Backbone as ProteinMPNN parsed JSONL, in Angstrom:
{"seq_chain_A": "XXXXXXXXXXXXXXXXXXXXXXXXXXXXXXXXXXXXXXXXXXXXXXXXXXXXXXXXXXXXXXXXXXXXXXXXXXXXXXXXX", "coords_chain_A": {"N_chain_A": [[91.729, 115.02, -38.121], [88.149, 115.028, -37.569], [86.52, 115.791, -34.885], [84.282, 116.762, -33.302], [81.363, 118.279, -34.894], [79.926, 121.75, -35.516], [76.585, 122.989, -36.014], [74.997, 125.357, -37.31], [71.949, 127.609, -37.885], [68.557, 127.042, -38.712], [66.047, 124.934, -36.678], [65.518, 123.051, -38.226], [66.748, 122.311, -40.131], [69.081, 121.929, -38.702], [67.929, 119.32, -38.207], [67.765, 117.985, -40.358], [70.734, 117.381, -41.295], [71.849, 116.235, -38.885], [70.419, 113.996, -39.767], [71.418, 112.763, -41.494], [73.824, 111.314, -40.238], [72.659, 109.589, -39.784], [71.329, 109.559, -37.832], [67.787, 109.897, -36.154], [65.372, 112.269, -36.616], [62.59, 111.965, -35.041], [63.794, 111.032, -32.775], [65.155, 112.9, -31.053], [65.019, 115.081, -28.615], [63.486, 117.333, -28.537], [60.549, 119.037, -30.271], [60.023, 120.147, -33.397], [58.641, 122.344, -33.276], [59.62, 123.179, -30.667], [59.022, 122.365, -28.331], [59.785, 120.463, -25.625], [60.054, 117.103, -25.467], [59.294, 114.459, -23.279], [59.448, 111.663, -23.009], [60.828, 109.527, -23.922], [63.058, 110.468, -22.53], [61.899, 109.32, -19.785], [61.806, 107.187, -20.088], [64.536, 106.242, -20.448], [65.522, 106.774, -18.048], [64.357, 104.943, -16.146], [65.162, 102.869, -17.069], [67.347, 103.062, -16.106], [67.667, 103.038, -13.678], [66.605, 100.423, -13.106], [69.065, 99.115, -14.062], [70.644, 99.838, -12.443], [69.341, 99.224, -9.92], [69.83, 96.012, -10.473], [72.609, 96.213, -10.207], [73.14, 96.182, -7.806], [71.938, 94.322, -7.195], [72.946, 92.164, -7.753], [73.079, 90.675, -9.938], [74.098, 89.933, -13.424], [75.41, 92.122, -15.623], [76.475, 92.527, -17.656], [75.488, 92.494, -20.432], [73.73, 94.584, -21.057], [73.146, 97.79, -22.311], [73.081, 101.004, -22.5], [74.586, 103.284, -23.178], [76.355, 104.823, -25.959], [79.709, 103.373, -26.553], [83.3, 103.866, -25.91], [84.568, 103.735, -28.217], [82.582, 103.998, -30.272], [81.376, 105.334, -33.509], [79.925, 107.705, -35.46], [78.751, 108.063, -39.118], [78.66, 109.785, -41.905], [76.401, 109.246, -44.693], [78.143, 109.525, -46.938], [80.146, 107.82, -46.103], [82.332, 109.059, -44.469], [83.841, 110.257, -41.314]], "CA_chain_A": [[90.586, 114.172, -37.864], [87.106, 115.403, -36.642], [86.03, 114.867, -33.979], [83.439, 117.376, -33.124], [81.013, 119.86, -35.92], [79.173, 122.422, -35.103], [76.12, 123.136, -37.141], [73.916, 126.456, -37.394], [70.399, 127.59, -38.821], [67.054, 127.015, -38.219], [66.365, 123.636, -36.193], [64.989, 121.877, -39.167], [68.15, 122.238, -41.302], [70.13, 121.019, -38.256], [67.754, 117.822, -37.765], [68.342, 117.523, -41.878], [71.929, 117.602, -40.988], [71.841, 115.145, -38.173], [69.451, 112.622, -40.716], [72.649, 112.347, -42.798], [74.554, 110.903, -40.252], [71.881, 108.184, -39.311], [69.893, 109.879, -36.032], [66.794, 109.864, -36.544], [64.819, 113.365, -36.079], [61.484, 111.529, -34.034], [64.316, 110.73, -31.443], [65.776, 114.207, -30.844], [64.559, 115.643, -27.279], [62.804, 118.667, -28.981], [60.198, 118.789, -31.321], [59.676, 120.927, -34.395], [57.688, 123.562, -32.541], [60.945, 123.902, -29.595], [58.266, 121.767, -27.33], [60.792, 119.704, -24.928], [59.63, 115.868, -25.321], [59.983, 113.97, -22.422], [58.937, 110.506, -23.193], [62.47, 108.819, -24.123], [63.948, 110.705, -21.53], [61.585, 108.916, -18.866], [61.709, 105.738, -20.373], [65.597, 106.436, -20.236], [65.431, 106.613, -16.147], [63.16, 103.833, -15.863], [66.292, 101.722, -17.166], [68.663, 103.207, -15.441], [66.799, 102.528, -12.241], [66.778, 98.685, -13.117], [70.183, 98.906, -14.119], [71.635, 100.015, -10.978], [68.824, 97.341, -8.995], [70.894, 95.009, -11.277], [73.775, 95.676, -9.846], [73.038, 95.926, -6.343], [70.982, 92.431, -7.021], [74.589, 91.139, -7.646], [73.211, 90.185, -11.531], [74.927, 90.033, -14.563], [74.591, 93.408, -16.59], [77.571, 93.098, -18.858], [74.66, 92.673, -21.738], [72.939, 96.025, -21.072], [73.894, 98.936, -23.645], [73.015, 102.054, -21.629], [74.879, 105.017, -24.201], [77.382, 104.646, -26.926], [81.076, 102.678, -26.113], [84.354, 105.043, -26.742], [84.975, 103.046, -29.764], [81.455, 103.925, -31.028], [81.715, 106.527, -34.168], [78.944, 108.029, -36.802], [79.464, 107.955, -40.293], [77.739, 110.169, -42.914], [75.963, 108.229, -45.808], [79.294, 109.329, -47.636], [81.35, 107.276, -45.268], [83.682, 110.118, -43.614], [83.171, 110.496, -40.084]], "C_chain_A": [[89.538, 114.981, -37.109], [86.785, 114.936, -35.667], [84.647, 115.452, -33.102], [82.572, 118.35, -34.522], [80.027, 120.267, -35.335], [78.077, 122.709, -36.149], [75.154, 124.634, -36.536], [73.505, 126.818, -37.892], [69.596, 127.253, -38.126], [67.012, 125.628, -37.853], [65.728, 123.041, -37.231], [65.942, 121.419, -40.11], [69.22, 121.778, -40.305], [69.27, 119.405, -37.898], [68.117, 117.515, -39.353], [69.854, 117.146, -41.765], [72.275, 116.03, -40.066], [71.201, 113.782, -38.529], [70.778, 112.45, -41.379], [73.955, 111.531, -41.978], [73.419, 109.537, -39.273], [70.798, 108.312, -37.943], [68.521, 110.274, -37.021], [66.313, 111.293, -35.608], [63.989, 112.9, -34.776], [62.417, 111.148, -32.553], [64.88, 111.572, -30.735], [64.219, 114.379, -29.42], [63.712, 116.865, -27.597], [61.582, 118.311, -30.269], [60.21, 119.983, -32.428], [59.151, 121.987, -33.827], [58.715, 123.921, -31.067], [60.424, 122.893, -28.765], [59.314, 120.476, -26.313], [59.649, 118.128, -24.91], [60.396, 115.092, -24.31], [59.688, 112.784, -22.022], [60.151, 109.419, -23.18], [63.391, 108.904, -22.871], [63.465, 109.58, -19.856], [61.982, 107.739, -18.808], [63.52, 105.431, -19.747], [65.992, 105.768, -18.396], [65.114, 105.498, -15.865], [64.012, 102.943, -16.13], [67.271, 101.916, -16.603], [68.226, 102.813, -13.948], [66.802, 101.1, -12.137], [67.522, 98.406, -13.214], [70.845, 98.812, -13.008], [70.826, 98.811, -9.839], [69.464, 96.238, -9.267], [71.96, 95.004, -10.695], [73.749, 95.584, -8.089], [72.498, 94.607, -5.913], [72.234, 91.749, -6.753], [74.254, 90.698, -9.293], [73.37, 90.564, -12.455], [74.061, 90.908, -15.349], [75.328, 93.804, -17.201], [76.54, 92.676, -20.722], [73.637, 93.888, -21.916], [73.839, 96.697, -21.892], [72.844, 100.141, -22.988], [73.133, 103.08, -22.862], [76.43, 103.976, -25.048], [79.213, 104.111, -26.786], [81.87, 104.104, -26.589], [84.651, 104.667, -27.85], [83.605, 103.558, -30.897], [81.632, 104.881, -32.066], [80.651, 106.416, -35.046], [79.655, 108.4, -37.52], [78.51, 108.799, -41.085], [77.182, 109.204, -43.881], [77.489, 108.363, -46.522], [80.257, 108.524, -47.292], [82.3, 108.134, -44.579], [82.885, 110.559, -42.48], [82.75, 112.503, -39.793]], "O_chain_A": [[89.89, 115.594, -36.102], [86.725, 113.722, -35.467], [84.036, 114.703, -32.34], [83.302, 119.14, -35.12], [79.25, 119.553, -34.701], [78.516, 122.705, -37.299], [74.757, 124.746, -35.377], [74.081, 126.856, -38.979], [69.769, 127.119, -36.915], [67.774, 124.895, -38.485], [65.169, 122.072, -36.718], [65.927, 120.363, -40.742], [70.234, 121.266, -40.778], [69.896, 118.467, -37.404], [68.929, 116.596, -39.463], [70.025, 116.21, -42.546], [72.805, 115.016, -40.521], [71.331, 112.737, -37.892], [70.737, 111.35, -41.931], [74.926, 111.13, -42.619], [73.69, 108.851, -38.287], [69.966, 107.604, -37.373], [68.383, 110.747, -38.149], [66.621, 111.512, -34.437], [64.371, 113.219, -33.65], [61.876, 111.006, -31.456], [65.229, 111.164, -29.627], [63.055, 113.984, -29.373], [63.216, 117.383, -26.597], [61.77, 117.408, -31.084], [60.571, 121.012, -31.857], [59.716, 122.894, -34.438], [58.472, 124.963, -30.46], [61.354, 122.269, -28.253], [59.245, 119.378, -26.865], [58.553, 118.177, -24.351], [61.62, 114.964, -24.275], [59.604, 112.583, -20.811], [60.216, 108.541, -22.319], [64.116, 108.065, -22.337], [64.296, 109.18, -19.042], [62.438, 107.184, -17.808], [63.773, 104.63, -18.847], [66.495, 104.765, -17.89], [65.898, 104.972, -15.075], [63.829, 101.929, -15.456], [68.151, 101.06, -16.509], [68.971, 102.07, -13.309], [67.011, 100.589, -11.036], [67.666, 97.295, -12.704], [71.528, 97.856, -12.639], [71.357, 97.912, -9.187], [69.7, 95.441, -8.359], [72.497, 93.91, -10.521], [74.443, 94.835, -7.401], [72.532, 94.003, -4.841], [72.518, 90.99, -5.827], [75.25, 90.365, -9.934], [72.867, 91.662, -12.696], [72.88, 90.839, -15.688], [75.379, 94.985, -17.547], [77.04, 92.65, -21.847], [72.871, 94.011, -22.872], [74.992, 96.36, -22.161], [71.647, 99.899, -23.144], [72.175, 103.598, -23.436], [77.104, 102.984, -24.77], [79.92, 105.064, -27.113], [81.446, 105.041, -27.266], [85.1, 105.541, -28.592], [83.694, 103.475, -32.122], [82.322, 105.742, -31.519], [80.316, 105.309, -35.467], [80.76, 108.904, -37.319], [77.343, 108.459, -40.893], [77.713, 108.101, -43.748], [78.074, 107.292, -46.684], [81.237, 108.406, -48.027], [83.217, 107.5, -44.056], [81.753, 111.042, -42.479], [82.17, 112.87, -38.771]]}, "name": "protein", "num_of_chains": 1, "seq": "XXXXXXXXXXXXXXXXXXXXXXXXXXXXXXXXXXXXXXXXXXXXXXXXXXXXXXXXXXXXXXXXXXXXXXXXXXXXXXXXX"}
């Protein structure tokens, strides 16, 4: 069973790569040109910051989705993980 792949080449043939198993390139931390995007990442903080006020409030934050469960798994379009 996989559970890790490694891919290598030029970063456009690994975001082609990573489109096949459902990520979307525009959400990748880099752009096309290497340029570090740091828009997602802020936004990122900016919830984690309310999250944790959340819990120090004392209120219910078992409906937040933060990052991916251990159960979570990607699938190629072919279906094989």
């Amino acid at each position: 069973r996989v559970r890790i792949r490694f891919y290598t080449g030029l970063s456009m043939e690994n975001q082609y790569q990573l489109m096949s198993y459902g990520i979307p390139i525009n959400d990748l931390p880099m752009s096309s040109s290497l340029t570090v995007k740091t828009k997602n990442h802020l936004q990122w903080v900016r919830t984690r910051i309310a999250f944790e006020k959340a819990l120090e409030a004392g209120r219910d934050t078992s409906s937040w989705i933060l990052q991916p469960g251990v159960h979570d798994i990607l699938f190629s379009r072919g279906g094989n993980p």
